[in-house]
Amino acid sequence: MRLKVVVTRPLPAPVEAKMRALFDVELNADGAAFDRERLASAMQRCDALASNVGDRLDAGLIAGVGDRLRLIANFGVGTDNIDLAAARRRGIAVTNTPDVLTQDTADIVMALILITLRRLGEGERLLRDGRWGGWKPTDFLGRSLAGKTLGIVGMGRIGQAVARRAAAFGMDVHYHNRKPAAGHPARYWADLDAMIEIADVVSVNAPYGAETHHLVDGRRLARMKRDAVLINAARGAIVDEEALVAALAEGRIAGAGLDVYPHEPHVDPRLVAMEQVVLLPHMGSATVETRTAMGMKVVENILAFADGRELPDQVV
Ligand code: DGY
């Protein structure tokens, strides 16, 4: 018998075609995000849920599912949207989609560094508004990447891919991690505070969890140089957003480039109003190639589960 799979958001066409061919699949036809009620109902009537990083699968929801659900195959490398302990308690396996999004996410980090330091967003907005008066030697003076110090917070796969790119741009690359990581052009700092003090650009690339909640808080923001910028393409809640707004508003740091927010899709209007802040709608892995590869990983994990094989990307 084919496994019953519910998919909570439309996925790239080749992924949906493969799912149709392999499973008794219920695709998301209306495109809308699943609310709690729809998630609960889906989790009652399927063997595997193909969730995504926007679905909140908390302990209450997981505790209330019947006995049918056996796998949550999350579309995303991050699984902080799922209460993993609750899934473990109910004997529900959880998988994610690592590796395939590393390069594109590192590209977005570099894009945020470029847009923020070179003031590209401001320039584009001004031109589109019809306010460009022609080339002037003193217009839009941003800052060069070459020679600037980059401090990477979290040296996993994405942090390392950022380090390689930043070194190619001529940046002096440093990183903080629980342990030193080998094989990249960067200097290790065990002391995050000390690294933050010397960085011109601080890039958050750590996974989100209890240990990294508000890792970049008001105290750490206060240690940053006044002309430094903060980049976050990891998870919004790793940064204390209230403290970030205050640091930016008071000119205690020079800018920020953000792809993620603590309460997505809500973005604090005070950030939206700031010219020195670049805001992207969680686009790190948003390429045809990567989103398709992520979907194929979801399929592989469900298929392995259906065949009783070891799950390639099991988190729980
Ligand atoms: C992830 O995979 O966790 C990203 O945030 C979305 O690609």
JSON list of C-alpha atoms and ligand atoms in Angstrom, two decimals, residues 53 75-78 97 101 234-235 282 285 291 294, ligand 1:
[
{"chain": "A", "resi": 53, "resn": "VAL", "atom": "CA", "xyz": [10.14, 25.80, 7.96]},
{"chain": "A", "resi": 75, "resn": "PHE", "atom": "CA", "xyz": [11.50, 21.02, 3.71]},
{"chain": "A", "resi": 76, "resn": "GLY", "atom": "CA", "xyz": [14.45, 23.00, 5.11]},
{"chain": "A", "resi": 77, "resn": "VAL", "atom": "CA", "xyz": [17.73, 22.41, 6.89]},
{"chain": "A", "resi": 78, "resn": "GLY", "atom": "CA", "xyz": [16.48, 24.14, 10.03]},
{"chain": "A", "resi": 97, "resn": "THR", "atom": "CA", "xyz": [17.33, 18.85, 3.85]},
{"chain": "A", "resi": 101, "resn": "LEU", "atom": "CA", "xyz": [21.25, 24.76, 0.16]},
{"chain": "A", "resi": 234, "resn": "ALA", "atom": "CA", "xyz": [20.23, 32.15, 9.76]},
{"chain": "A", "resi": 235, "resn": "ARG", "atom": "CA", "xyz": [17.24, 32.59, 12.08]},
{"chain": "A", "resi": 282, "resn": "HIS", "atom": "CA", "xyz": [13.84, 34.71, 3.74]},
{"chain": "A", "resi": 285, "resn": "SER", "atom": "CA", "xyz": [17.74, 28.96, -0.54]},
{"chain": "A", "resi": 291, "resn": "ARG", "atom": "CA", "xyz": [14.43, 24.39, -3.91]},
{"chain": "A", "resi": 294, "resn": "MET", "atom": "CA", "xyz": [15.46, 20.30, -1.23]},
{"chain": "B", "resi": 1, "resn": "DGY", "atom": "C1", "xyz": [16.21, 26.37, 5.92]},
{"chain": "B", "resi": 1, "resn": "DGY", "atom": "O1", "xyz": [16.34, 25.46, 5.11]},
{"chain": "B", "resi": 1, "resn": "DGY", "atom": "O2", "xyz": [16.24, 26.19, 7.12]},
{"chain": "B", "resi": 1, "resn": "DGY", "atom": "C2", "xyz": [16.04, 27.74, 5.37]},
{"chain": "B", "resi": 1, "resn": "DGY", "atom": "O3", "xyz": [15.78, 28.68, 6.33]},
{"chain": "B", "resi": 1, "resn": "DGY", "atom": "C3", "xyz": [15.03, 27.78, 4.25]},
{"chain": "B", "resi": 1, "resn": "DGY", "atom": "O4", "xyz": [15.69, 27.25, 3.17]}
]
